[in-house]
Short mmCIF file of C-alpha atoms and ligand atoms in Angstrom, two decimals:
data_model
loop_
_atom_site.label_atom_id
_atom_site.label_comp_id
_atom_site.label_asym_id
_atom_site.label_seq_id
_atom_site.Cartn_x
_atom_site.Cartn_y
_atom_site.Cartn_z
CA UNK A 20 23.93 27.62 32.82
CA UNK A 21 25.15 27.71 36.33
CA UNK A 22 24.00 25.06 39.38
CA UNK A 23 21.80 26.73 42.49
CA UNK A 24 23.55 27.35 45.33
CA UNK A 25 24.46 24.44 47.79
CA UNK A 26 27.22 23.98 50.54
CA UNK A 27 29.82 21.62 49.50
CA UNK A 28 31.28 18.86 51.46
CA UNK A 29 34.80 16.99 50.57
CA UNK A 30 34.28 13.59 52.77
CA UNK A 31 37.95 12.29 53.60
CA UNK A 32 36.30 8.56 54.61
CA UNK A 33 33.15 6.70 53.91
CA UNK A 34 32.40 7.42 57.17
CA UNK A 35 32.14 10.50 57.09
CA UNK A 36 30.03 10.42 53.68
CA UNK A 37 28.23 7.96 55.81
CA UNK A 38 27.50 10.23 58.50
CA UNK A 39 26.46 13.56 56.22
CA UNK A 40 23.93 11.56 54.34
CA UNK A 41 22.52 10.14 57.84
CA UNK A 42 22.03 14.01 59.04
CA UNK A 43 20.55 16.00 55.19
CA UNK A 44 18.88 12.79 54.08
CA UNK A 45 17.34 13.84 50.70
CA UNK A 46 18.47 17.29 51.25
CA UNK A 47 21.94 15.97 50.26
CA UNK A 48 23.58 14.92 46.71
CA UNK A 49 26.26 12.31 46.80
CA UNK A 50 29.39 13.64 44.19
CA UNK A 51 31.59 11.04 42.73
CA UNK A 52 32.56 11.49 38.89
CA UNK A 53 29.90 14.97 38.77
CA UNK A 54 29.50 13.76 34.92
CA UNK A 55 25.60 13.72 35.30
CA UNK A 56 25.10 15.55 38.63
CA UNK A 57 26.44 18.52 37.19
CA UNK A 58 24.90 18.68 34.26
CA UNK A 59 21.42 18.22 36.04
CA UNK A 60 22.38 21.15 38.85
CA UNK A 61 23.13 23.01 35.81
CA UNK A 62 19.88 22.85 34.09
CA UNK A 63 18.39 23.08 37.46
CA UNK A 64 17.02 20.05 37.79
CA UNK A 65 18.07 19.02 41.17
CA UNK A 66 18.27 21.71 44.02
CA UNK A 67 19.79 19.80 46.84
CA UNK A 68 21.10 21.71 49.92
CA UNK A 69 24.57 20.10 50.14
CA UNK A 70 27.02 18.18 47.93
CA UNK A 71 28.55 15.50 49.45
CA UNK A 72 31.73 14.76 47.73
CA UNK A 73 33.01 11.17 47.69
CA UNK A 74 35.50 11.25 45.02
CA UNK A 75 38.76 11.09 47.04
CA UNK A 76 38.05 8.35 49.32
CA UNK A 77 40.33 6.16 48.56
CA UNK A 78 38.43 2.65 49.94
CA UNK A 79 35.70 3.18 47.38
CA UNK A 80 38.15 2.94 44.71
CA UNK A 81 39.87 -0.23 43.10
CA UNK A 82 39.31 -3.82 41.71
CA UNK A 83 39.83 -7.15 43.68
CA UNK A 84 39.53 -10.57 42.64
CA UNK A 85 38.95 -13.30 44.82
CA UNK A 86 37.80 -17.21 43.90
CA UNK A 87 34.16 -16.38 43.05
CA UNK A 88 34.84 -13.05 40.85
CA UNK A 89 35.67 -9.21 40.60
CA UNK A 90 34.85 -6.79 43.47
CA UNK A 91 34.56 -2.98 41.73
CA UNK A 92 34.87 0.00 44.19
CA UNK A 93 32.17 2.17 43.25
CA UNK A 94 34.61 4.98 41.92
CA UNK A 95 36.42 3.12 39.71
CA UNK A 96 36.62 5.19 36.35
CA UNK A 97 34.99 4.23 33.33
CA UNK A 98 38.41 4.24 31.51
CA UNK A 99 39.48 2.13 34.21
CA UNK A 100 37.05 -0.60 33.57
CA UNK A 101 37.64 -0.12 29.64
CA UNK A 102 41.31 -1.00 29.80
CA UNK A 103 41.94 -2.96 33.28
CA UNK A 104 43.63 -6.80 32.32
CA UNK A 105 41.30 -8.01 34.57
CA UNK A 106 38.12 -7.04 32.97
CA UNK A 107 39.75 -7.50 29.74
CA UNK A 108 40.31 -11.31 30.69
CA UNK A 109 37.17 -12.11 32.66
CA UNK A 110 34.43 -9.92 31.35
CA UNK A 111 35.70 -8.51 27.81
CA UNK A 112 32.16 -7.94 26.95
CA UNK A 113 32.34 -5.05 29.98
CA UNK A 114 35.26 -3.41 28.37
CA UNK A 115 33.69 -3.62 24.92
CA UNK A 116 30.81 -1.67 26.36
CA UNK A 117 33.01 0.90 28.09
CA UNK A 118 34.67 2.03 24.91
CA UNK A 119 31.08 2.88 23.78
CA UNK A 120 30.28 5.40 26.60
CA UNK A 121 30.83 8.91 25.66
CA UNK A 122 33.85 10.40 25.15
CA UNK A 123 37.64 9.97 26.64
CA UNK A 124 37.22 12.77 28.78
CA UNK A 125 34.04 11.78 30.37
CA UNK A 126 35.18 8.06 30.76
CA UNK A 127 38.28 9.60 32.57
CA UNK A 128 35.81 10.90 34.95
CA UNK A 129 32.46 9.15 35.77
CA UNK A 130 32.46 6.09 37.77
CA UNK A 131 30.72 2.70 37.94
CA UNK A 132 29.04 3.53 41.01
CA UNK A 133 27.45 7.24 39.44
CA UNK A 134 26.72 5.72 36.47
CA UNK A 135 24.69 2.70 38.25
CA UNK A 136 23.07 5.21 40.54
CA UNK A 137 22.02 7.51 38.08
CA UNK A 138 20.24 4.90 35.71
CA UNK A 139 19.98 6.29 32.72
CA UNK A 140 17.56 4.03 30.43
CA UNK A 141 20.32 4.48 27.53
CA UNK A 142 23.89 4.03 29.83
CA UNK A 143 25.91 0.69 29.43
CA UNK A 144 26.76 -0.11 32.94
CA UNK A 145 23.13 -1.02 34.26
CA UNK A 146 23.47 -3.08 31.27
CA UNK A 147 25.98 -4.86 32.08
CA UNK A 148 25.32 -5.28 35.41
CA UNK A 149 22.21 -7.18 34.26
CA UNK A 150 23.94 -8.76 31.69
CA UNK A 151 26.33 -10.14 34.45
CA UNK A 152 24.20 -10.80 37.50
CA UNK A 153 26.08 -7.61 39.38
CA UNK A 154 25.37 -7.83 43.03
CA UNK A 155 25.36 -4.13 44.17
CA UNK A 156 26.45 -3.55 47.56
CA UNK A 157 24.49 -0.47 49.70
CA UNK A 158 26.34 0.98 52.50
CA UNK A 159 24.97 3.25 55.37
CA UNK A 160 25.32 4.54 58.67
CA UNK A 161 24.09 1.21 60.39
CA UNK A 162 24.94 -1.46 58.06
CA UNK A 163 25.15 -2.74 54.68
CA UNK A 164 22.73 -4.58 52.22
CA UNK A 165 24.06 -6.30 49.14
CA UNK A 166 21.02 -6.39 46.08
CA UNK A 167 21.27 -8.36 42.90
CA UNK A 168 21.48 -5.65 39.85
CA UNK A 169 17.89 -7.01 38.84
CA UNK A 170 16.46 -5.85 41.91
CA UNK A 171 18.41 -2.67 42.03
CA UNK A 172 16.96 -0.54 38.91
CA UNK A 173 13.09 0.30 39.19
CA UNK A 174 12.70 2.98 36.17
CA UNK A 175 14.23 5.53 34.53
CA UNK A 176 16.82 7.44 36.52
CA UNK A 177 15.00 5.66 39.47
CA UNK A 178 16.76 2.69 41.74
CA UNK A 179 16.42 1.14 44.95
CA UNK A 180 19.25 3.40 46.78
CA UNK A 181 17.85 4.51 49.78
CA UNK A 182 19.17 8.71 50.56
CA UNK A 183 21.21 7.86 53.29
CA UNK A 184 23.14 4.55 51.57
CA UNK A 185 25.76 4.60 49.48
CA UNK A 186 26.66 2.75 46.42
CA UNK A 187 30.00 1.53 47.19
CA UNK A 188 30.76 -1.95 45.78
CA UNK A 189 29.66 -4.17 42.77
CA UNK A 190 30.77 -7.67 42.64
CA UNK A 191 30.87 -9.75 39.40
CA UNK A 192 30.91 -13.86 39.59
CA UNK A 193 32.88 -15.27 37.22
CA UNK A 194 31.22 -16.72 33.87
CA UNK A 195 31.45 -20.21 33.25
CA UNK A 196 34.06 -22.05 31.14
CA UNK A 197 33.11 -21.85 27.10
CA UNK A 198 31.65 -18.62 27.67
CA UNK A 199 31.49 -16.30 24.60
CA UNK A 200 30.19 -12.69 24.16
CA UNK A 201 28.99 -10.37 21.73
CA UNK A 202 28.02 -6.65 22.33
CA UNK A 203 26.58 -4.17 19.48
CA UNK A 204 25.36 -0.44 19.84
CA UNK A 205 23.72 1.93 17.60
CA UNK A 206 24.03 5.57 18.03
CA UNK A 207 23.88 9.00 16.15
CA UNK A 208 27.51 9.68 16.59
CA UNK A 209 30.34 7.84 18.16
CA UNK A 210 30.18 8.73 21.88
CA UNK A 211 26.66 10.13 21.92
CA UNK A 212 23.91 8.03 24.31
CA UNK A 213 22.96 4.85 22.48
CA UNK A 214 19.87 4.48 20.70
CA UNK A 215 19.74 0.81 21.41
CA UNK A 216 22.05 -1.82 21.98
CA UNK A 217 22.33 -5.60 23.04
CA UNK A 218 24.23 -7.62 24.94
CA UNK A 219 24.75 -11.81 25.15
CA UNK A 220 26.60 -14.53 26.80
CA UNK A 221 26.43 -17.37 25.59
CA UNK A 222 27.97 -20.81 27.07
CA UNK A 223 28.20 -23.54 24.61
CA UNK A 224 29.52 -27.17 25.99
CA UNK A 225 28.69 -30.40 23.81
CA UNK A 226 27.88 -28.38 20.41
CA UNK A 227 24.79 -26.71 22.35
CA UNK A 228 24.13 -24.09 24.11
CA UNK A 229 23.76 -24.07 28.29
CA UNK A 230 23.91 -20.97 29.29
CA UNK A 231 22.14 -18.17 27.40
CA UNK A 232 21.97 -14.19 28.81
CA UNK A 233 20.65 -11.47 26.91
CA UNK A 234 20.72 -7.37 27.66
CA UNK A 235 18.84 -4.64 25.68
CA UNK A 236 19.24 -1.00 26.78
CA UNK A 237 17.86 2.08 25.48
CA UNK A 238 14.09 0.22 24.23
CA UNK A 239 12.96 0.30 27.79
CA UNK A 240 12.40 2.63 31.09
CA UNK A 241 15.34 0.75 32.20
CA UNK A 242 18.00 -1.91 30.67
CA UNK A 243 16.33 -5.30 30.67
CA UNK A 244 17.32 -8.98 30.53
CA UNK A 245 14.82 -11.12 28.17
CA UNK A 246 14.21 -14.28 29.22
CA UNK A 247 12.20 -15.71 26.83
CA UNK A 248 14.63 -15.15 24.45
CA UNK A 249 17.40 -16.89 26.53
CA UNK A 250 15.19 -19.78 27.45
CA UNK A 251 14.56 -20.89 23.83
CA UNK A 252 18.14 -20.88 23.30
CA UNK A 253 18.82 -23.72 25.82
CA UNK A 254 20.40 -26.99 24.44
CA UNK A 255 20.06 -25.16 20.70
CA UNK A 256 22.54 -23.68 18.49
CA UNK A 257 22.90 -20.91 15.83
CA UNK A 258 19.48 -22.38 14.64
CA UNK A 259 17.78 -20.85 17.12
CA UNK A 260 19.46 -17.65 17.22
CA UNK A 261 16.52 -15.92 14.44
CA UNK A 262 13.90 -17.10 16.68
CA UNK A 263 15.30 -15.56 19.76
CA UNK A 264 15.86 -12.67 18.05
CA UNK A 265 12.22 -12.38 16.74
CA UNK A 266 11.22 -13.29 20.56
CA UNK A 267 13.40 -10.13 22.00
CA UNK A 268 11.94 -8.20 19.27
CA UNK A 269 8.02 -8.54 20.09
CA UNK A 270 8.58 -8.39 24.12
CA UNK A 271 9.81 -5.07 23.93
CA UNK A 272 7.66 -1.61 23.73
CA UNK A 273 9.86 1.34 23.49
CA UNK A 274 9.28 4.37 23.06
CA UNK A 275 9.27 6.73 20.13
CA UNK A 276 11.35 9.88 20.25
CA UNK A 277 13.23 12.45 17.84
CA UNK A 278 16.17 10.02 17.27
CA UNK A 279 13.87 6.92 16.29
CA UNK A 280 10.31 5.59 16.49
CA UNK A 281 9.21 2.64 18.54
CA UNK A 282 9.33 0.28 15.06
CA UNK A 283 12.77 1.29 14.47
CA UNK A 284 14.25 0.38 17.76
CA UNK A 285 12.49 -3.06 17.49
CA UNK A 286 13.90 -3.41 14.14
CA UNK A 287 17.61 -3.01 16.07
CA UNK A 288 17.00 -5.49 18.65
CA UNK A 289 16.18 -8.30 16.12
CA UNK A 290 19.34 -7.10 14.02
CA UNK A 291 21.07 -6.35 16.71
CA UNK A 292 20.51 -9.70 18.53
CA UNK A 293 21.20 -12.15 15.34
CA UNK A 294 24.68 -10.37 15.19
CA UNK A 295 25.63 -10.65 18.45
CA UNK A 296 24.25 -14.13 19.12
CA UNK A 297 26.84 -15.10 16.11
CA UNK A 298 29.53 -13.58 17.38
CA UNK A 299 29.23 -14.84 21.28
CA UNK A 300 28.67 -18.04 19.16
CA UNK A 301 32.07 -17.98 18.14
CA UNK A 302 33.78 -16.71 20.61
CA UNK A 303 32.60 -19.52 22.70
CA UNK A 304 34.37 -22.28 20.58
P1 FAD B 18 27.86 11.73 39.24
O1 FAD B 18 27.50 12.59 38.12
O2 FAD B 18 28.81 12.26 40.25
O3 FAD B 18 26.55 11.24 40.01
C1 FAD B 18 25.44 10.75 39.29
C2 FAD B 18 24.32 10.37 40.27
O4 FAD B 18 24.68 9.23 41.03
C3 FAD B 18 24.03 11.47 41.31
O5 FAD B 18 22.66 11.42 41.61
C4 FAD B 18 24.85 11.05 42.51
O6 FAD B 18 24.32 11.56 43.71
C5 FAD B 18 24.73 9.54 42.43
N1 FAD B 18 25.90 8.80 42.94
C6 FAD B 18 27.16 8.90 42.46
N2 FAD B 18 27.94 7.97 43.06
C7 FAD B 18 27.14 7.30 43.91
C8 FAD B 18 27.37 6.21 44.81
N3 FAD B 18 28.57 5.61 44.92
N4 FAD B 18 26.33 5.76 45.55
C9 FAD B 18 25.10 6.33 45.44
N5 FAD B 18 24.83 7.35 44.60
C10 FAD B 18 25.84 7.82 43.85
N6 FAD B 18 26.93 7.56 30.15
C11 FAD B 18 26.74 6.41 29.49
O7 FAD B 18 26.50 5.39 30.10
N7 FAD B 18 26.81 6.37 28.11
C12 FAD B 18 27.08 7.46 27.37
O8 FAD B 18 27.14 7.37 26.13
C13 FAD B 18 27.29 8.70 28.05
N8 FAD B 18 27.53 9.84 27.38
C14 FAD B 18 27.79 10.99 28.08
C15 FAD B 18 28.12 12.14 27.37
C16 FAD B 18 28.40 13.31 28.05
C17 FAD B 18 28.76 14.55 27.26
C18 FAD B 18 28.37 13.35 29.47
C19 FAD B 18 28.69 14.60 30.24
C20 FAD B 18 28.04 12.21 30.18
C21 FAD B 18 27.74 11.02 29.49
N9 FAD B 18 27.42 9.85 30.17
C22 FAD B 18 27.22 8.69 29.48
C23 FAD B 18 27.29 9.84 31.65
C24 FAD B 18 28.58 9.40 32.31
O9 FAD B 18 28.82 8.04 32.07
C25 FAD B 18 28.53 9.65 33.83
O10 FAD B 18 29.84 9.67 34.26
C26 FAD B 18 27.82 8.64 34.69
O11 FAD B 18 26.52 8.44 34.26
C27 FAD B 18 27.72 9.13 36.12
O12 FAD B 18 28.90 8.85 36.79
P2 FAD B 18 29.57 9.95 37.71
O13 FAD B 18 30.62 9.26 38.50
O14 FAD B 18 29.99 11.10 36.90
O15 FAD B 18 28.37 10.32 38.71
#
């Protein structure tokens, strides 16, 4: 398979990136890790005029923490995010995820900010920037926008990125105190696109529970928080977790395909869900 022909652009400074998108508009393809872009010029599914390559700009890249949280540059690597201390000790549920996308090679490669644009239904990072209440900052020519994650994904390889903004931040508060985690993934083969997974925080203060978030990805058009399912585990404990689970279970309708049918994938979410509820459970003694 080989891509269509395009002109090819290395941008030196956002700026410039910037300024390219501002003059193609949807004629133009923004480059960072190339570890979906390519694949899709490949198979011809995208025929844009010109690449616009912001993998070397250096300001888009790197992690900063500050009193409220971590600041991501959009081309941080996957790998990065899997091993950084930082992530490790404020969002180890992030890092978890990371070791569950694809393989070395690819994590060494694709960013946070391609993967978030890109939206796969069945990626871990729109996951997790649910899970975490992400706010996604969108940079163009004339200004910047900043857009909580739950505003940010509207379907299936489909977001609120307008052609001449870029991606180029994503900033994670901190969690509360007593915060525990639990993250758990089926797929065919280690490193292949999940099948389903799920995703909680739990906060637990006084031998209850008072702060409850819970992701599901791959059982939807996009990843998706369920609040339902968090709201009845407010001021409860592990007795609750079976109920919540049950709740998740019957408010989602995902599709059936050759690697499971609709049934099956609501079967994960309810196992799924009890075993990570347990585990964030514990982790938040
Ligand atoms: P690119 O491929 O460069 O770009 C992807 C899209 O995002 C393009 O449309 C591009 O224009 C746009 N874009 C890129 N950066 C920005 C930005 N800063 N602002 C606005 N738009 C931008 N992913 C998973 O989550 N889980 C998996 O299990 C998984 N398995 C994979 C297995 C294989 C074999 C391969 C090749 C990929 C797999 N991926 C998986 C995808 C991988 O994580 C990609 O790296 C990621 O989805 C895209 O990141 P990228 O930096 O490579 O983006």
């Amino acid at each position: 398979m080989k891509p269509p022909p395009f002109d090819y652009r290395r941008c030196a400074s956002l700026e410039e990136a910037l300024s390219l998108l501002a003059t193609h508009g949807t004629e133009a393809k923004l480059l960072a890790g190339g570890q979906s872009l390519m694949p899709m010029l490949n198979f011809r599914l995208l025929r844009p005029a010109i690449l616009v390559d912001i993998g070397r700009i250096a300001a888009l890249d790197g992690i900063t923490e500050d009193a409220r949280g971590l600041t991501i540059g959009a081309l941080a690597r996957h790998r990065v995010l899997e091993t950084d201390a930082r992530i490790a000790t404020h969002f180890p549920v992030l890092a978890e995820a990371m070791a569950h996308v694809a393989h070395l090679a690819v994590r060494n490669r694709g960013t946070i900010g391609g993967s978030l644009s890109h939206a796969d239904p069945a990626a871990e990072l729109p996951m997790m920037a649910l899970l975490l209440d992400a706010t996604l900052r969108l940079t163009r020519q004339d200004g910047a926008r900043e857009i909580p994650a739950a505003d940010f994904f509207l379907g299936s390889l489909a977001t609120a990125l307008e052609p001449e903004e870029v991606l180029t931040a994503i900033h994670l508060p901190f969690l509360p105190p007593g915060t525990g985690w639990g993250f758990a993934e089926t797929a065919p083969r280690a490193g292949d696109f999940a099948t389903a997974a799920a995703a909680c925080l739990l906060t637990r203060r006084g031998g209850v529970i008072t702060m409850a978030r819970i992701a599901l990805m791959g059982v939807h058009e996009t990843a998706l928080r369920i609040p339902a399912a968090e709201a009845a585990l407010l001021g409860q404990g592990p007795g609750a977790f079976a109920e919540a689970a049950r709740i998740a279970r019957d408010a989602v309708e995902p599709n059936s395909d050759l690697r499971a049918s609709a049934d099956l994938r609501r079967h994960l979410v309810e196992v799924q869900l009890g075993r990570v509820l347990a585990a964030a459970w514990e982790k938040a003694a």
